[in-house]
Short mmCIF file of C-alpha atoms in Angstrom, two decimals:
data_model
loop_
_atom_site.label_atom_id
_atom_site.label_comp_id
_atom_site.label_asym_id
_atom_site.label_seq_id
_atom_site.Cartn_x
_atom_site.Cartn_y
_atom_site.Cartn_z
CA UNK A 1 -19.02 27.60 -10.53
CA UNK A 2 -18.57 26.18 -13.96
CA UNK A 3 -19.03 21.98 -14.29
CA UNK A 4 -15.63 21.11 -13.76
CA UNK A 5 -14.09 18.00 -15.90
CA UNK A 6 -12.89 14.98 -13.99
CA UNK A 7 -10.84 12.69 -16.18
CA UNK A 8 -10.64 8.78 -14.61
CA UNK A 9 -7.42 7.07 -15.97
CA UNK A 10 -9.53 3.52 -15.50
CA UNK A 11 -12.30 1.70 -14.96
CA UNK A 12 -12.26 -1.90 -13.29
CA UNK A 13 -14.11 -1.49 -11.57
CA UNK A 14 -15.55 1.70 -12.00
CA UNK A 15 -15.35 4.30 -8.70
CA UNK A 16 -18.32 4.98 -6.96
CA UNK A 17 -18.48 8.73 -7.80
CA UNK A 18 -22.31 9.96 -6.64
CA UNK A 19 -21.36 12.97 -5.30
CA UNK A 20 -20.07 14.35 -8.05
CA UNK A 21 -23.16 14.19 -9.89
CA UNK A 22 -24.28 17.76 -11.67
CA UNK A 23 -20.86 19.57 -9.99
CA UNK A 24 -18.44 17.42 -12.39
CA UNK A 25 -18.39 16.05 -15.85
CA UNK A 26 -16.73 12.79 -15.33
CA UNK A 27 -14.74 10.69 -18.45
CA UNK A 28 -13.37 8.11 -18.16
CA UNK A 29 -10.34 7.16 -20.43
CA UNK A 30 -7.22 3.98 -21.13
CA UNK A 31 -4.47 3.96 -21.16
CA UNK A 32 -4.76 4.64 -25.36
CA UNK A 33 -6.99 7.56 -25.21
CA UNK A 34 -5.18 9.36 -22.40
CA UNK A 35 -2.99 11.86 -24.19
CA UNK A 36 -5.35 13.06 -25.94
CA UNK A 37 -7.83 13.91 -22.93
CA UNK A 38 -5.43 15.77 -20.86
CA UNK A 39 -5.97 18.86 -21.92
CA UNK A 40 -9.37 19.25 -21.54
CA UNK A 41 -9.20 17.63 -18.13
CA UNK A 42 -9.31 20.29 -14.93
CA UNK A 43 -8.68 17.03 -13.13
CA UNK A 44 -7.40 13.33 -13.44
CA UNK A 45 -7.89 10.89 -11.13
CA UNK A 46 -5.58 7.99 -11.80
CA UNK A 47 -8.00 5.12 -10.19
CA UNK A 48 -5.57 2.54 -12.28
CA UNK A 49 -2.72 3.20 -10.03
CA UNK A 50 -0.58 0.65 -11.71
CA UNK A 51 -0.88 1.94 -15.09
CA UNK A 52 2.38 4.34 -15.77
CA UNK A 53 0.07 5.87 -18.55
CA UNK A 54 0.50 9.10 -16.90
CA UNK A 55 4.33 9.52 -17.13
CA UNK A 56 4.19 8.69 -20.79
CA UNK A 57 1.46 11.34 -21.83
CA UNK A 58 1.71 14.47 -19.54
CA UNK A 59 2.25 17.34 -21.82
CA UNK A 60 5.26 19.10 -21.71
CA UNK A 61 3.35 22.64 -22.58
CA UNK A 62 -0.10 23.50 -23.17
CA UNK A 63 -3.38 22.71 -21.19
CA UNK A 64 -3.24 20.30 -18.66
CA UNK A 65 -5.23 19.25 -15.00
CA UNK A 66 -4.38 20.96 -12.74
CA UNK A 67 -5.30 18.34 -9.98
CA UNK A 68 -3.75 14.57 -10.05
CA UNK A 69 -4.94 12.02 -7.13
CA UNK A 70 -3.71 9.07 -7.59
CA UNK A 71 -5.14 6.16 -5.68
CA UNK A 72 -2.56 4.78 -4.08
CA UNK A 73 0.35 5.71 -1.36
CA UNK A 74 2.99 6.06 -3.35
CA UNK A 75 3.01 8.24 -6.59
CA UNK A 76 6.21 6.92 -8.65
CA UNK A 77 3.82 5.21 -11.24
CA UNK A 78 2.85 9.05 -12.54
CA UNK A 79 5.71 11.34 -11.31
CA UNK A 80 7.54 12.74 -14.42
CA UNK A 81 10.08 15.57 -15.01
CA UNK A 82 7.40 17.72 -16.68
CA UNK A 83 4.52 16.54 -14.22
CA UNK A 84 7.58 17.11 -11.07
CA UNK A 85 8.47 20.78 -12.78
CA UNK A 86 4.82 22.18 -13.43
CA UNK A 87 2.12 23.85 -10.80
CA UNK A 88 -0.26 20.57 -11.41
CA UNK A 89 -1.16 19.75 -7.69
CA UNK A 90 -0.49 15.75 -6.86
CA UNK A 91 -1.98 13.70 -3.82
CA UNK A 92 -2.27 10.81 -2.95
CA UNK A 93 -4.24 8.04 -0.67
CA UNK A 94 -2.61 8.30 2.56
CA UNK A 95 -4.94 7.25 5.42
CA UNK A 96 -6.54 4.48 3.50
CA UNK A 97 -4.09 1.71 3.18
CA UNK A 98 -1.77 2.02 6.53
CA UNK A 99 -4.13 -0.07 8.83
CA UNK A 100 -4.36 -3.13 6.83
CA UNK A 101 -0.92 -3.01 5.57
CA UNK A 102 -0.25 -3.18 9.32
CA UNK A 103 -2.37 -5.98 10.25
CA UNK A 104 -1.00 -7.71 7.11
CA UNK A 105 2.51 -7.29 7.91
CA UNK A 106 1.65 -8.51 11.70
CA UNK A 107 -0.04 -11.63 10.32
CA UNK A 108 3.77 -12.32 8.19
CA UNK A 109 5.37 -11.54 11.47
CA UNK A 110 3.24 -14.02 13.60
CA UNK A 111 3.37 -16.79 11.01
CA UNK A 112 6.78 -16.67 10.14
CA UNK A 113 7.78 -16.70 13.99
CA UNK A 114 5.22 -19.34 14.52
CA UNK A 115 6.08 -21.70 11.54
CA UNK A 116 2.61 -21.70 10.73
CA UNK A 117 3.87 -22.88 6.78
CA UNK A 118 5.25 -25.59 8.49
CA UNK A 119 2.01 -26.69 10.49
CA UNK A 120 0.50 -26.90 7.56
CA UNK A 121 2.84 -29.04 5.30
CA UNK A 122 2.82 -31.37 8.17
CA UNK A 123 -0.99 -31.64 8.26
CA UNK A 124 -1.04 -32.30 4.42
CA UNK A 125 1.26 -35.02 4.56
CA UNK A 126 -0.24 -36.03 7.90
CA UNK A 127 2.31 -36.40 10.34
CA UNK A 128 2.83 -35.16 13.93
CA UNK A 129 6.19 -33.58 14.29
CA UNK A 130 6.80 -31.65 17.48
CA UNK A 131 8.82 -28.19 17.27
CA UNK A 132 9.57 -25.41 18.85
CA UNK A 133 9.01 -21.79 17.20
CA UNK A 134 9.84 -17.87 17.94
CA UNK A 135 9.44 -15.48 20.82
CA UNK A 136 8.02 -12.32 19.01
CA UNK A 137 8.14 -10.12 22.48
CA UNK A 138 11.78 -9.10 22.70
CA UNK A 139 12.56 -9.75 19.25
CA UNK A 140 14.11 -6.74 17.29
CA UNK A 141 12.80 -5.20 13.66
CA UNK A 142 13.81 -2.36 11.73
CA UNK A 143 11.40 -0.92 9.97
CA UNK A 144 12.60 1.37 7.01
CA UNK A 145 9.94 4.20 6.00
CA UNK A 146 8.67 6.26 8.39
CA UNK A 147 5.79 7.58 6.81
CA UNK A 148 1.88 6.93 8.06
CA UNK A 149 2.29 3.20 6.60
CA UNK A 150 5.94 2.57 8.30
CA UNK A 151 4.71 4.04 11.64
CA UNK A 152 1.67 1.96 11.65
CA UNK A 153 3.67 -1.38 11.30
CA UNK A 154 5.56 0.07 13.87
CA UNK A 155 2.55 0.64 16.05
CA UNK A 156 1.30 -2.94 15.99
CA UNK A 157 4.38 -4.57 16.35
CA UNK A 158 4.71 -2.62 19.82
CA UNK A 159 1.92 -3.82 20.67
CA UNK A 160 2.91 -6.93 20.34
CA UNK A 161 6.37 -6.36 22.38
CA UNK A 162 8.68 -6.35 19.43
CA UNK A 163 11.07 -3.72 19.91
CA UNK A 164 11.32 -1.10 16.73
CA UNK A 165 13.90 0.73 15.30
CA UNK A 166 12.38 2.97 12.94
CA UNK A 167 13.94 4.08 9.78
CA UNK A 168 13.65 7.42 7.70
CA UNK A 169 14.81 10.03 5.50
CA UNK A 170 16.34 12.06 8.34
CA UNK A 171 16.74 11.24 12.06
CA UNK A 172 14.19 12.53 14.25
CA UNK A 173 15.50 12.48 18.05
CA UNK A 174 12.41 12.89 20.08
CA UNK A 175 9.39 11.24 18.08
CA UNK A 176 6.64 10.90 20.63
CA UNK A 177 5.83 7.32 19.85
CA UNK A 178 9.34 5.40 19.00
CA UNK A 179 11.78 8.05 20.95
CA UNK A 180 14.00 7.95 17.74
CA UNK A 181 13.66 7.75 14.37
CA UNK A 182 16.71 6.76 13.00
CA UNK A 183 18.44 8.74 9.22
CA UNK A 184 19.08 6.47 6.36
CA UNK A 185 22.57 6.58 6.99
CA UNK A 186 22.25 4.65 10.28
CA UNK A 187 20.38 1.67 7.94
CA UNK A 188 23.41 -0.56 7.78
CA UNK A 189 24.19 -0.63 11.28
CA UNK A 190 20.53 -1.71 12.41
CA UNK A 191 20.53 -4.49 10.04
CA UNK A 192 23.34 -6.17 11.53
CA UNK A 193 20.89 -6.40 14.88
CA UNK A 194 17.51 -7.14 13.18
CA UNK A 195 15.07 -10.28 13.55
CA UNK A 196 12.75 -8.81 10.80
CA UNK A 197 13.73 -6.54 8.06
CA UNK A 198 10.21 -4.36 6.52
CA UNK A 199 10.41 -2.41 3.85
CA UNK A 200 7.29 0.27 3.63
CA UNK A 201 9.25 2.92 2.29
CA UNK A 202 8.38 5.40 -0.86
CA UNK A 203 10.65 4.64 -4.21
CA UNK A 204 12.32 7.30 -4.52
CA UNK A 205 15.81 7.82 -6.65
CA UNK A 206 17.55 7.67 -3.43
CA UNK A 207 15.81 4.09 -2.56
CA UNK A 208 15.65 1.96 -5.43
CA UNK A 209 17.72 -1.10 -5.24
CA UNK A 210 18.07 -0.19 -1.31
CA UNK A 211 17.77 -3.77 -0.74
CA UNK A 212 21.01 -4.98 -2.36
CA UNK A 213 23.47 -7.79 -1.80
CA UNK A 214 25.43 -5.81 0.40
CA UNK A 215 22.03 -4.95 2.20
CA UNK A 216 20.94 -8.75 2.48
CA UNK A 217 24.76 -9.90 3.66
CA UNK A 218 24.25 -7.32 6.73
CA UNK A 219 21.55 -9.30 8.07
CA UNK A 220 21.94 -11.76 10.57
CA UNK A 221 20.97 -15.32 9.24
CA UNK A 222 18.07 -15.14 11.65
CA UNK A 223 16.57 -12.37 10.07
CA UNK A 224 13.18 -11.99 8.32
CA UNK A 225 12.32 -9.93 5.41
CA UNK A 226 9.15 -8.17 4.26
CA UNK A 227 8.70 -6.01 1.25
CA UNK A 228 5.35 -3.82 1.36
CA UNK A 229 6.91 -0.81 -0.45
CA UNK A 230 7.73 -1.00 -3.70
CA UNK A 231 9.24 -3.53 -5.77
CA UNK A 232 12.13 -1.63 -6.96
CA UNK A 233 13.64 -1.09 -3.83
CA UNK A 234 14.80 -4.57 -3.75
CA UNK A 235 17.03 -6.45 -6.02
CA UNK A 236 15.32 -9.84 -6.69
CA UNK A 237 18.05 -11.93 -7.62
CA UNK A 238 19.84 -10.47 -4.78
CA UNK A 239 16.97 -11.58 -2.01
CA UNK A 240 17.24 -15.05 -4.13
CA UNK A 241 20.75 -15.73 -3.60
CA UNK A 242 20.12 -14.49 -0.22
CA UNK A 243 17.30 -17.37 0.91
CA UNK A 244 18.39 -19.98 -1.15
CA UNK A 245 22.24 -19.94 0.34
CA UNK A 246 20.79 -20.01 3.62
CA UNK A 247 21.99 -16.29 4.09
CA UNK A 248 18.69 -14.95 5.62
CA UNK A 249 16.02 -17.18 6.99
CA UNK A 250 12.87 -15.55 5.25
CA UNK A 251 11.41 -13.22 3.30
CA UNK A 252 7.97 -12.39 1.97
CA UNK A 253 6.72 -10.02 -0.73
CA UNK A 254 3.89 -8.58 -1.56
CA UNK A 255 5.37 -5.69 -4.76
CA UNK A 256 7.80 -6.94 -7.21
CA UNK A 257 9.83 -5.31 -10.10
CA UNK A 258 7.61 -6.45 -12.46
CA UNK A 259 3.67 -7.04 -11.99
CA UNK A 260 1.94 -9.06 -12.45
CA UNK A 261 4.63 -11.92 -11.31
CA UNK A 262 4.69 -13.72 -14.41
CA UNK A 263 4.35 -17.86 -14.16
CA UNK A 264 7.79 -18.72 -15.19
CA UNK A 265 9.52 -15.84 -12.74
CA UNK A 266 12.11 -17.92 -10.60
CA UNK A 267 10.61 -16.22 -7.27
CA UNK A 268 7.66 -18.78 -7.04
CA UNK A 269 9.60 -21.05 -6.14
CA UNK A 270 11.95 -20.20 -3.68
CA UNK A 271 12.62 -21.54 -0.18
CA UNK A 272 10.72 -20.03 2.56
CA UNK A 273 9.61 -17.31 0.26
CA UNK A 274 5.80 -15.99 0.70
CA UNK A 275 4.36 -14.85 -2.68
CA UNK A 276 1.08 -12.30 -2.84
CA UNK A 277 -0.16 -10.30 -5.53
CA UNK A 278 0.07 -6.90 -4.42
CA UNK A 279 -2.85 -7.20 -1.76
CA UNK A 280 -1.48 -6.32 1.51
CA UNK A 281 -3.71 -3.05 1.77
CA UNK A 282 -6.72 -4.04 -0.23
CA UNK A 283 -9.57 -5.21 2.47
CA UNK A 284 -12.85 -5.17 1.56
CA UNK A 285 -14.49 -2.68 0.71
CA UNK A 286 -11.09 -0.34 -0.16
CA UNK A 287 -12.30 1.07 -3.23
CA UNK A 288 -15.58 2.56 -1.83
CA UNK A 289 -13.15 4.50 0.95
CA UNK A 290 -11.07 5.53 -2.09
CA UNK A 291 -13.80 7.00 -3.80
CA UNK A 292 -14.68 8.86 -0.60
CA UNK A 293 -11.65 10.04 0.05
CA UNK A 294 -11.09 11.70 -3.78
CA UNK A 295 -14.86 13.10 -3.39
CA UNK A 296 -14.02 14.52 0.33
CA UNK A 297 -10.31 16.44 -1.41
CA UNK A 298 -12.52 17.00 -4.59
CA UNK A 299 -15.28 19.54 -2.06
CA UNK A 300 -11.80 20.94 -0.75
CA UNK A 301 -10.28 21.69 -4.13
CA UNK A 302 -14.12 23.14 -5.48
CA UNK A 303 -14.25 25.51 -2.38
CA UNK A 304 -10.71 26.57 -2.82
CA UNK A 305 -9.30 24.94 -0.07
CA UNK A 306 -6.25 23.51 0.81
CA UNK A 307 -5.89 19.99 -0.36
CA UNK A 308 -5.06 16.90 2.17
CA UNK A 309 -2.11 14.52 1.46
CA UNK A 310 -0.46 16.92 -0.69
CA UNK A 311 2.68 15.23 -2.36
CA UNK A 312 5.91 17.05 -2.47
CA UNK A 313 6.83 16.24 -6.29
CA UNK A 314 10.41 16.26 -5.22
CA UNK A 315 10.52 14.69 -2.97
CA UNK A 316 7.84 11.73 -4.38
CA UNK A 317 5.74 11.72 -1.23
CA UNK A 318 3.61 13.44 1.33
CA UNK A 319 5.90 15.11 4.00
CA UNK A 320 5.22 13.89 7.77
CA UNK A 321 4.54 17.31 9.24
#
């Protein structure tokens, strides 16, 4: 076989890419330069998954990869119409970030019910102030996305006796783990019932701006919100009305509508609102199992093999089978 071309939209820092060494030609490219590499790339690896370089350059005709992996879960950074409508194959990094966006969720979860903010504004200011906090085992979330990151939030909040509704695309009546998987459509009702709100789901046309005032004013005032999905699928100044009117009782988020969070954006400082940058899957040593897991699908793709996490274009995400 011919050295194949592997284009890297990125380079900070750069992927650990040994085994690719005398089977590929690897260039890497910016955002700047992309355009004009496309065409002579047999495959792009978009290890800048934040960059929406891709959208803007794919050629509508003429010589282009015809492998994208993108290194992330969800792919609505590089999905175009003429990307969506040619034969280019598109996959993503499913399998990498569910378990720690799990664990990071849980960790929300656990300090949110256990006013563990509160400890510690009490300990800066030094006083001793009794109080009482949350039962998690009993308590009730929905959980919208039912994808390998959805299901493995659902998973650990099990096991830690929360009961789960769990929220997808379509229902799914006998799901060996949570006995039903609930269709969108059912969304509004479950809300009205929820302790803790988390949103893992793909964006998608269908779910941007699913978290809307209407959304928010379903909730009980009890409730709890996470967002470790995408930023678009809630509307900010929605959530903010929501937490500072008392409306919901918390919320954290870890995607936003428009990253980085800039200093002056309003959401830094509102009440009982957690802030991160985008980190809720990145544990260490995350890049070295991305790199692995392009090499593994890049053997697969050289042997002519079917590829793992293989996005459906249309549908902007890997299909649960």
């Amino acid at each position: 076989m011919s050295e194949r071309t592997v284009l890297v939209l990125g380079s900070d820092p750069p992927p650990k890419l040994d085994r690719l060494t005398g089977r590929a030609r690897v260039i890497f490219t910016d955002e700047d330069s992309l355009a004009d590499r496309l065409p002579t790339a047999d495959v792009l690896l978009a290890w800048d998954f934040t960059s929406d370089a891709i959208r803007r350059a794919w050629p509508e005709k003429g010589p282009r990869p015809g492998w994208v992996h993108t290194a992330s879960a969800g792919v609505d950074q590089l999905l175009c119409p003429a990307l969506v409508a040619d034969d280019t194959l598109v996959t993503n990094a499913r399998g990498v970030f569910e378990q720690p966006i799990a664990e990071y969720v849980a960790g929300l979860v656990i300090a949110m019910a256990k006013d563990f903010y509160g400890s510690w504004e009490l300990q800066r200011q030094r006083r001793w102030q009794h109080r009482e906090t949350l039962r998690l085992a009993g308590s009730r979330a929905v959980v919208v996305g039912s994808g390998p990151i959805g299901r493995a939030i659902g998973s650990t909040l099990l096991a830690l006796g929360v009961k789960v509704d769990l929220v997808g695309r379509r229902a799914r009546p006998d799901d060996p783990q949570f006995g039903l998987v609930h269709a969108s459509d059912a969304l509004n009702d479950l809300l009205t019932q929820a302790d803790w709100v988390i949103c893992a789901a793909p964006l998608t046309e269908a779910t941007r701006g699913l978290f809307d005032k209407a959304a928010f004013a379903r909730m009980p005032p009890r409730a709890r919100f996470i967002n470790v999905g995408r930023g678009p699928l809630v509307v900010e100044d929605a959530l903010i009305a929501a937490l500072r009117e008392w409306r919901i009782a918390a919320a954290a988020l870890d995607v936003f509508e428009e990253e980085p969070l800039t200093p002056d954006s309003p959401l830094w400082d509102v009440p009982h609102l957690i802030v991160s940058p985008h980190m809720s899957g990145d544990t260490l040593g995350w890049r070295d199992a991305l790199a692995e897991q392009f090499q593994d699908n890049f053997d697969r793709w050289s042997a002519g093999e079917p590829l793992d996490n293989l996005v459906d274009k249309r549908l902007g995400y890997v299909p649960v089978k």
